[in-house]
Amino acid sequence: MTPRQRLNPAVIANQVLPLLFVILYSSGYVASKIGIAYTDPFTFQTLRLATPVPLFLGIIFLTKAKWHNKPIEVFHICVTGILIHGFCFTGMLVAYEWGMDVGTVGLIMALHPALASVGAIAFLGERFSFKLILGLLLGTIGVLLVVNQKASFDSNSYSGVLLTVLCLLSMVAGVLYQKRFVAHMNLMTGSLIQHLSALIPVFGLMIAFETMTINWSASLIGSILWLGIVLSMGSWILFFILIRSADVSRSQSYFFLGPPTTVLLAWIFFDEQFGSYFLLSLSLIVAGILIVTKHTAPKVGENQKSEQGLTTGSAERVT
């Protein structure tokens, strides 16, 4: 890539947007951990999912965004909403309540790009590489080292680990499903449908199993607003742009920054200490994810096509 190409706004966007997404995404673990201290998980998630709904409606009205009028498209969008916003993020809140710390949840979820790459090869026909197997193996060993350090915790912690793994699989399934069936959904109306499709079952779980007691505080309100507005309307729209602009493996090539960012934030906000094997496990996870995601590094010509899709084609589909 020439210096002139590097200064191209589209190239800069393709480099900056993934980095910005990972920083915002990692902050979500911290905000969730803060908020869950003031209410139950289903109640908190109901508040978080409901917060951006009026904002989405306002933006849709002002921009005259197009609605998806095909029932099958709406169905596919609902499926992705339930998998990602419903099961994955709600499950992580329950895992926190069961004793999981922010760093461990972040490290387990860090295997997302590796597993998504495997799924993309199996179900979307993306390119295979033996490096992918090596990367997935390294990442898995790293996660097992982290989880092994939690052996002294109570049984709820083991349940929390299992639940977090299920959240990871739900995230992977949601990403692959969206890439396969609704990669070019309208970002505003599609995101609204996703939030509503997740809100309905989570609201039902709140009514059925929780007392809906809320200890209102500035910290709780701040975490709800951060998750409901900055993440739901910021980071996840960035994420969907990344999904549509490149193949699954390449679009998540910056996810390797998630684990160190999450652990650093957990240390700052919760004083979560690094375990004896932390640096080794973190190194293995980062190395594994780097190997997996870099095996699909695009050529210059492919970059140009992706840039055009990000700056022109995608914009046309949003409005």
Short mmCIF file of C-alpha atoms in Angstrom, two decimals:
data_model
loop_
_atom_site.label_atom_id
_atom_site.label_comp_id
_atom_site.label_asym_id
_atom_site.label_seq_id
_atom_site.Cartn_x
_atom_site.Cartn_y
_atom_site.Cartn_z
CA MET A 1 0.00 0.00 0.00
CA THR A 2 1.43 3.37 -1.01
CA PRO A 3 1.65 6.37 1.38
CA ARG A 4 -1.11 8.05 -0.59
CA GLN A 5 -3.37 5.04 -0.15
CA ARG A 6 -2.67 5.02 3.61
CA LEU A 7 -3.92 8.61 3.83
CA ASN A 8 -7.13 7.75 2.00
CA PRO A 9 -10.06 8.49 4.37
CA ALA A 10 -11.61 5.11 3.58
CA VAL A 11 -8.38 3.30 4.46
CA ILE A 12 -8.08 5.27 7.70
CA ALA A 13 -11.70 4.43 8.52
CA ASN A 14 -11.09 0.73 7.94
CA GLN A 15 -8.18 0.88 10.37
CA VAL A 16 -9.70 3.15 13.02
CA LEU A 17 -13.27 1.80 13.16
CA PRO A 18 -12.28 -1.72 14.33
CA LEU A 19 -10.00 -0.24 16.99
CA LEU A 20 -12.73 2.11 18.19
CA PHE A 21 -15.21 -0.76 18.28
CA VAL A 22 -12.94 -2.95 20.42
CA ILE A 23 -12.36 -0.17 22.96
CA LEU A 24 -16.09 0.51 23.26
CA TYR A 25 -16.94 -3.20 23.27
CA SER A 26 -14.44 -3.91 26.07
CA SER A 27 -15.88 -1.09 28.17
CA GLY A 28 -19.22 -2.89 28.05
CA TYR A 29 -17.91 -5.63 30.36
CA VAL A 30 -17.04 -3.02 32.99
CA ALA A 31 -20.32 -1.12 32.62
CA SER A 32 -22.29 -4.37 32.96
CA LYS A 33 -20.39 -5.39 36.08
CA ILE A 34 -21.07 -1.98 37.65
CA GLY A 35 -24.78 -2.02 36.81
CA ILE A 36 -25.48 -5.56 37.96
CA ALA A 37 -24.58 -4.55 41.53
CA TYR A 38 -27.77 -2.47 41.77
CA THR A 39 -30.42 -4.80 40.36
CA ASP A 40 -31.02 -8.30 39.01
CA PRO A 41 -29.65 -9.33 35.59
CA PHE A 42 -32.94 -9.60 33.67
CA THR A 43 -34.14 -6.28 35.09
CA PHE A 44 -30.87 -4.59 34.19
CA GLN A 45 -30.90 -6.01 30.67
CA THR A 46 -34.52 -4.93 30.19
CA LEU A 47 -33.54 -1.36 31.06
CA ARG A 48 -30.50 -1.52 28.82
CA LEU A 49 -32.43 -2.86 25.80
CA ALA A 50 -35.30 -0.39 26.24
CA THR A 51 -33.08 2.69 26.54
CA PRO A 52 -32.09 3.09 22.86
CA VAL A 53 -35.55 2.26 21.44
CA PRO A 54 -36.95 5.84 21.45
CA LEU A 55 -33.65 7.14 20.09
CA PHE A 56 -33.72 4.63 17.24
CA LEU A 57 -37.31 5.64 16.47
CA GLY A 58 -36.38 9.31 16.44
CA ILE A 59 -33.44 8.78 14.09
CA ILE A 60 -35.54 6.56 11.82
CA PHE A 61 -38.22 9.25 11.63
CA LEU A 62 -35.75 12.07 10.93
CA THR A 63 -33.71 10.16 8.35
CA LYS A 64 -36.70 8.37 6.80
CA ALA A 65 -34.81 5.09 7.04
CA LYS A 66 -36.36 2.22 5.14
CA TRP A 67 -38.11 -0.56 7.01
CA HIS A 68 -37.60 -4.19 6.12
CA ASN A 69 -40.91 -5.16 4.50
CA LYS A 70 -40.10 -8.81 3.80
CA PRO A 71 -41.20 -11.09 6.66
CA ILE A 72 -38.25 -13.44 6.10
CA GLU A 73 -35.80 -10.55 6.54
CA VAL A 74 -37.51 -9.46 9.74
CA PHE A 75 -37.35 -13.05 10.98
CA HIS A 76 -33.61 -13.29 10.30
CA ILE A 77 -32.98 -9.98 12.05
CA CYS A 78 -35.00 -11.17 15.06
CA VAL A 79 -32.92 -14.34 15.26
CA THR A 80 -29.68 -12.35 15.34
CA GLY A 81 -31.12 -10.00 17.96
CA ILE A 82 -32.10 -12.87 20.24
CA LEU A 83 -28.73 -14.60 19.84
CA ILE A 84 -26.55 -11.52 20.37
CA HIS A 85 -28.52 -9.08 22.54
CA GLY A 86 -30.83 -11.65 24.14
CA PHE A 87 -28.90 -14.75 25.09
CA CYS A 88 -25.27 -13.60 24.86
CA PHE A 89 -25.35 -10.33 26.75
CA THR A 90 -28.08 -11.36 29.18
CA GLY A 91 -26.18 -14.56 29.91
CA MET A 92 -23.03 -12.62 30.72
CA LEU A 93 -24.96 -10.59 33.30
CA VAL A 94 -26.10 -13.81 34.96
CA ALA A 95 -22.50 -15.07 34.87
CA TYR A 96 -21.39 -11.97 36.76
CA GLU A 97 -24.05 -12.64 39.38
CA TRP A 98 -22.72 -16.20 39.70
CA GLY A 99 -19.25 -14.97 40.62
CA MET A 100 -17.46 -14.48 37.30
CA ASP A 101 -15.05 -11.55 37.17
CA VAL A 102 -14.76 -9.12 34.27
CA GLY A 103 -11.30 -10.25 33.18
CA THR A 104 -12.21 -13.93 32.89
CA VAL A 105 -15.43 -13.22 30.99
CA GLY A 106 -13.50 -10.98 28.62
CA LEU A 107 -10.80 -13.59 28.03
CA ILE A 108 -13.31 -16.35 27.28
CA MET A 109 -15.23 -14.08 24.92
CA ALA A 110 -11.89 -13.27 23.25
CA LEU A 111 -12.09 -16.61 21.46
CA HIS A 112 -14.99 -15.19 19.44
CA PRO A 113 -12.94 -14.25 16.33
CA ALA A 114 -11.21 -17.62 16.23
CA LEU A 115 -14.46 -19.58 16.46
CA ALA A 116 -16.16 -17.20 14.04
CA SER A 117 -13.37 -17.88 11.55
CA VAL A 118 -13.92 -21.62 11.85
CA GLY A 119 -17.66 -21.15 11.38
CA ALA A 120 -17.11 -18.86 8.41
CA ILE A 121 -15.03 -21.53 6.70
CA ALA A 122 -17.57 -24.26 7.48
CA PHE A 123 -20.78 -22.37 6.68
CA LEU A 124 -19.86 -19.33 4.58
CA GLY A 125 -17.17 -20.80 2.34
CA GLU A 126 -14.35 -18.54 3.50
CA ARG A 127 -10.72 -19.52 2.90
CA PHE A 128 -9.17 -22.31 5.00
CA SER A 129 -5.67 -22.19 6.45
CA PHE A 130 -3.76 -24.55 8.72
CA LYS A 131 -2.72 -21.44 10.64
CA LEU A 132 -6.34 -21.17 11.75
CA ILE A 133 -6.13 -24.52 13.55
CA LEU A 134 -2.90 -23.47 15.26
CA GLY A 135 -4.40 -20.15 16.32
CA LEU A 136 -7.56 -21.74 17.70
CA LEU A 137 -5.48 -24.28 19.64
CA LEU A 138 -3.28 -21.59 21.21
CA GLY A 139 -6.30 -19.50 22.14
CA THR A 140 -8.09 -22.47 23.71
CA ILE A 141 -5.05 -23.38 25.83
CA GLY A 142 -4.80 -19.78 26.98
CA VAL A 143 -8.44 -19.69 28.06
CA LEU A 144 -8.10 -23.02 29.88
CA LEU A 145 -5.15 -21.64 31.84
CA VAL A 146 -7.24 -18.67 32.95
CA VAL A 147 -10.23 -20.82 33.87
CA ASN A 148 -8.02 -23.27 35.77
CA GLN A 149 -6.99 -20.48 38.14
CA LYS A 150 -10.62 -20.21 39.24
CA ALA A 151 -10.57 -23.78 40.61
CA SER A 152 -10.76 -22.51 44.19
CA PHE A 153 -14.07 -20.75 43.54
CA ASP A 154 -17.45 -22.22 44.47
CA SER A 155 -19.68 -24.28 42.17
CA ASN A 156 -21.42 -21.17 40.88
CA SER A 157 -18.13 -20.10 39.29
CA TYR A 158 -17.97 -23.31 37.26
CA SER A 159 -21.54 -22.67 36.20
CA GLY A 160 -20.50 -19.14 35.31
CA VAL A 161 -17.67 -20.44 33.12
CA LEU A 162 -20.05 -22.79 31.31
CA LEU A 163 -22.62 -20.03 30.86
CA THR A 164 -19.96 -17.67 29.49
CA VAL A 165 -18.87 -20.31 26.98
CA LEU A 166 -22.51 -20.64 25.88
CA CYS A 167 -22.64 -16.84 25.53
CA LEU A 168 -19.54 -17.05 23.35
CA LEU A 169 -21.16 -19.66 21.11
CA SER A 170 -24.33 -17.57 20.92
CA MET A 171 -22.32 -14.54 19.81
CA VAL A 172 -20.53 -16.58 17.15
CA ALA A 173 -23.82 -18.03 15.91
CA GLY A 174 -25.40 -14.57 15.77
CA VAL A 175 -22.52 -13.09 13.77
CA LEU A 176 -22.44 -15.95 11.27
CA TYR A 177 -26.22 -15.90 10.92
CA GLN A 178 -26.25 -12.17 10.26
CA LYS A 179 -23.40 -12.40 7.75
CA ARG A 180 -25.21 -15.24 5.95
CA PHE A 181 -28.77 -13.88 5.83
CA VAL A 182 -28.92 -10.14 6.62
CA ALA A 183 -25.41 -8.71 6.24
CA HIS A 184 -26.81 -5.60 4.55
CA MET A 185 -29.68 -4.88 6.90
CA ASN A 186 -30.61 -1.25 7.44
CA LEU A 187 -28.50 -0.19 10.41
CA MET A 188 -31.23 1.84 12.11
CA THR A 189 -34.41 -0.16 11.53
CA GLY A 190 -32.50 -3.44 11.74
CA SER A 191 -30.92 -2.51 15.07
CA LEU A 192 -34.32 -1.46 16.41
CA ILE A 193 -35.82 -4.82 15.43
CA GLN A 194 -32.90 -6.64 17.05
CA HIS A 195 -33.34 -4.79 20.33
CA LEU A 196 -37.11 -5.34 20.42
CA SER A 197 -36.75 -9.04 19.57
CA ALA A 198 -34.36 -9.46 22.50
CA LEU A 199 -36.33 -7.17 24.84
CA ILE A 200 -39.55 -9.21 24.69
CA PRO A 201 -38.16 -12.53 26.05
CA VAL A 202 -35.86 -10.80 28.55
CA PHE A 203 -38.82 -8.77 29.85
CA GLY A 204 -40.75 -12.02 30.24
CA LEU A 205 -37.91 -13.57 32.24
CA MET A 206 -37.80 -10.49 34.46
CA ILE A 207 -41.52 -10.75 35.21
CA ALA A 208 -41.32 -14.49 35.85
CA PHE A 209 -38.17 -14.80 37.99
CA GLU A 210 -37.21 -11.45 39.52
CA THR A 211 -38.59 -8.99 42.04
CA MET A 212 -37.72 -6.02 39.79
CA THR A 213 -36.11 -4.24 42.72
CA ILE A 214 -33.86 -1.41 41.52
CA ASN A 215 -31.44 0.50 43.76
CA TRP A 216 -31.18 3.67 41.73
CA SER A 217 -27.82 5.41 41.78
CA ALA A 218 -25.62 7.53 39.54
CA SER A 219 -23.49 4.46 38.78
CA LEU A 220 -26.51 2.42 37.68
CA ILE A 221 -27.90 5.21 35.51
CA GLY A 222 -24.47 5.80 33.99
CA SER A 223 -23.98 2.13 33.13
CA ILE A 224 -27.46 1.88 31.58
CA LEU A 225 -26.89 4.98 29.46
CA TRP A 226 -23.43 3.82 28.42
CA LEU A 227 -24.64 0.38 27.40
CA GLY A 228 -27.94 1.53 25.95
CA ILE A 229 -26.67 4.49 23.95
CA VAL A 230 -22.90 4.39 23.43
CA LEU A 231 -22.69 0.64 22.90
CA SER A 232 -26.07 -0.16 21.36
CA MET A 233 -26.07 2.87 19.06
CA GLY A 234 -22.32 3.24 18.66
CA SER A 235 -20.19 0.15 18.95
CA TRP A 236 -22.71 -2.34 17.55
CA ILE A 237 -23.47 -0.23 14.52
CA LEU A 238 -19.70 -0.08 13.95
CA PHE A 239 -19.63 -3.85 14.33
CA PHE A 240 -22.36 -4.38 11.74
CA ILE A 241 -20.50 -2.08 9.34
CA LEU A 242 -17.40 -4.24 9.81
CA ILE A 243 -19.39 -7.42 9.16
CA ARG A 244 -20.76 -6.13 5.87
CA SER A 245 -17.49 -4.59 4.65
CA ALA A 246 -15.27 -7.70 4.74
CA ASP A 247 -15.24 -11.44 5.37
CA VAL A 248 -15.85 -12.62 8.93
CA SER A 249 -12.24 -13.36 9.86
CA ARG A 250 -10.79 -10.13 8.50
CA SER A 251 -13.59 -7.92 9.82
CA GLN A 252 -12.69 -8.94 13.37
CA SER A 253 -8.90 -8.74 13.03
CA TYR A 254 -8.69 -6.13 15.82
CA PHE A 255 -10.51 -8.29 18.38
CA PHE A 256 -7.15 -9.40 19.77
CA LEU A 257 -7.05 -6.02 21.56
CA GLY A 258 -10.16 -6.98 23.54
CA PRO A 259 -8.54 -9.13 26.27
CA PRO A 260 -5.81 -6.70 27.38
CA THR A 261 -8.26 -3.79 27.19
CA THR A 262 -10.87 -5.61 29.29
CA VAL A 263 -8.36 -6.79 31.90
CA LEU A 264 -6.84 -3.32 32.15
CA LEU A 265 -10.28 -1.77 32.71
CA ALA A 266 -11.13 -4.46 35.28
CA TRP A 267 -7.92 -3.66 37.15
CA ILE A 268 -8.70 0.08 37.10
CA PHE A 269 -12.36 -0.18 38.15
CA PHE A 270 -12.50 -3.34 40.29
CA ASP A 271 -8.88 -3.94 41.36
CA GLU A 272 -9.03 -7.42 39.80
CA GLN A 273 -5.56 -8.87 40.22
CA PHE A 274 -3.60 -10.68 37.54
CA GLY A 275 -3.16 -14.41 38.24
CA SER A 276 0.19 -16.19 38.16
CA TYR A 277 -0.46 -17.52 34.65
CA PHE A 278 -2.15 -14.38 33.39
CA LEU A 279 0.64 -13.10 31.15
CA LEU A 280 1.20 -16.56 29.67
CA SER A 281 -2.49 -17.18 29.07
CA LEU A 282 -3.00 -13.70 27.66
CA SER A 283 0.00 -14.14 25.35
CA LEU A 284 -1.37 -17.45 24.06
CA ILE A 285 -4.82 -15.98 23.46
CA VAL A 286 -3.47 -12.92 21.67
CA ALA A 287 -1.09 -15.04 19.58
CA GLY A 288 -3.87 -17.45 18.67
CA ILE A 289 -6.29 -14.74 17.63
CA LEU A 290 -3.59 -12.92 15.67
CA ILE A 291 -2.75 -16.08 13.74
CA VAL A 292 -6.39 -16.83 13.00
CA THR A 293 -7.36 -13.35 11.89
CA LYS A 294 -4.20 -12.55 9.94
CA HIS A 295 -4.51 -15.61 7.70
CA THR A 296 -7.15 -13.70 5.73
CA ALA A 297 -5.24 -10.42 5.46
CA PRO A 298 -6.48 -8.71 2.30
CA LYS A 299 -4.42 -7.67 -0.65
CA VAL A 300 -4.36 -4.04 -1.77
CA GLY A 301 -7.03 -4.64 -4.40
CA GLU A 302 -9.29 -6.28 -1.87
CA ASN A 303 -8.75 -3.37 0.50
CA GLN A 304 -9.91 -0.96 -2.15
CA LYS A 305 -13.08 -2.94 -2.73
CA SER A 306 -13.74 -3.04 1.01
CA GLU A 307 -13.15 0.70 1.28
CA GLN A 308 -15.64 1.38 -1.48
CA GLY A 309 -18.21 -0.86 0.21
CA LEU A 310 -17.70 0.93 3.51
CA THR A 311 -17.93 4.45 2.15
CA THR A 312 -20.41 4.13 -0.71
CA GLY A 313 -22.30 0.86 -0.91
CA SER A 314 -22.98 0.60 2.78
CA ALA A 315 -24.17 4.16 3.01
CA GLU A 316 -26.64 3.58 0.22
CA ARG A 317 -28.13 0.63 2.05
CA VAL A 318 -28.47 2.46 5.35
CA THR A 319 -30.82 5.13 4.02
#
